[in-house]
XYZ file of C-alpha atoms in Angstrom:
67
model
C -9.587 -5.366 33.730
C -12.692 -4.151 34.124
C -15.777 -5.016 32.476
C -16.818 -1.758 31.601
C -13.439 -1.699 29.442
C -14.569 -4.760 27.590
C -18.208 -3.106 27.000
C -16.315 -0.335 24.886
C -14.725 -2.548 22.216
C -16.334 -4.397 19.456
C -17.080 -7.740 18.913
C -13.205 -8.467 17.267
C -11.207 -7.125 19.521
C -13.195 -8.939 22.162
C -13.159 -11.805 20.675
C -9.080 -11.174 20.072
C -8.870 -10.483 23.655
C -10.523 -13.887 25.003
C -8.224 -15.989 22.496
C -5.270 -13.808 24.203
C -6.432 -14.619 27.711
C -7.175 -18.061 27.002
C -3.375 -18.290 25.716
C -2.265 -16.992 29.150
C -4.660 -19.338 31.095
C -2.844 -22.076 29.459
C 0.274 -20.935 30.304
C -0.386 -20.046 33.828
C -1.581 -23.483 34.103
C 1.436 -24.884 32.711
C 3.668 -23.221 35.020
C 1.825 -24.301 37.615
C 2.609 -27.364 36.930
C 5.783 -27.147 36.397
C 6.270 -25.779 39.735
C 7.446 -22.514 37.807
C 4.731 -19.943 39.048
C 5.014 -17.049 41.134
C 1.847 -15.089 41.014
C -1.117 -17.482 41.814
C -3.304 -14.997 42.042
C -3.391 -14.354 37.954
C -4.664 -17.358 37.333
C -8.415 -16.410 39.011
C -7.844 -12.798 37.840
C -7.642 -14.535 34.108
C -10.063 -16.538 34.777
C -12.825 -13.862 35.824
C -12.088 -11.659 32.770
C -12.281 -15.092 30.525
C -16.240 -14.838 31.960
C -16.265 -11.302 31.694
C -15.915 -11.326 28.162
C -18.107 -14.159 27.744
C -20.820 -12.527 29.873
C -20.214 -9.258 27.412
C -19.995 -11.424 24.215
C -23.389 -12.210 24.668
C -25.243 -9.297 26.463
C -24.459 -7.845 22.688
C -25.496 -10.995 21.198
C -28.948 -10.821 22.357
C -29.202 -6.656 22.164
C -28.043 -7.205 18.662
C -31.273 -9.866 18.148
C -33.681 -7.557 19.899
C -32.458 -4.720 17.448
């Protein structure tokens, strides 16, 4: 996804997003190691929209300070 999709929602459904992608991330690495994956590639796509949203997260944290 792309991070000017994650600018456009709030703060919950950001936050409901990460927990979902950190869900994945788990079981991507699970599978992994389980010799079960196919797509290696969504594990550093996860990844980089697990910092996206962090990065996001708290751009608004601080604009919300400075307001």
């Amino acid at each position: 996804m792309k991070a000017s999709d994650f600018r456009t929602k709030s703060m919950d459904e950001l936050g409901d997003e990460l927990a979902r992608l950190k869900k994945e991330q788990f079981n991507l690495r699970f599978q992994r190691a389980t010799g079960q994956l196919e797509k290696t590639a969504r594990i550093r796509e996860v990844r980089r929209d697990i910092a996206r949203i962090k990065t996001i997260v708290a751009q608004k944290r601080t604009a919300e300070a400075r307001a």
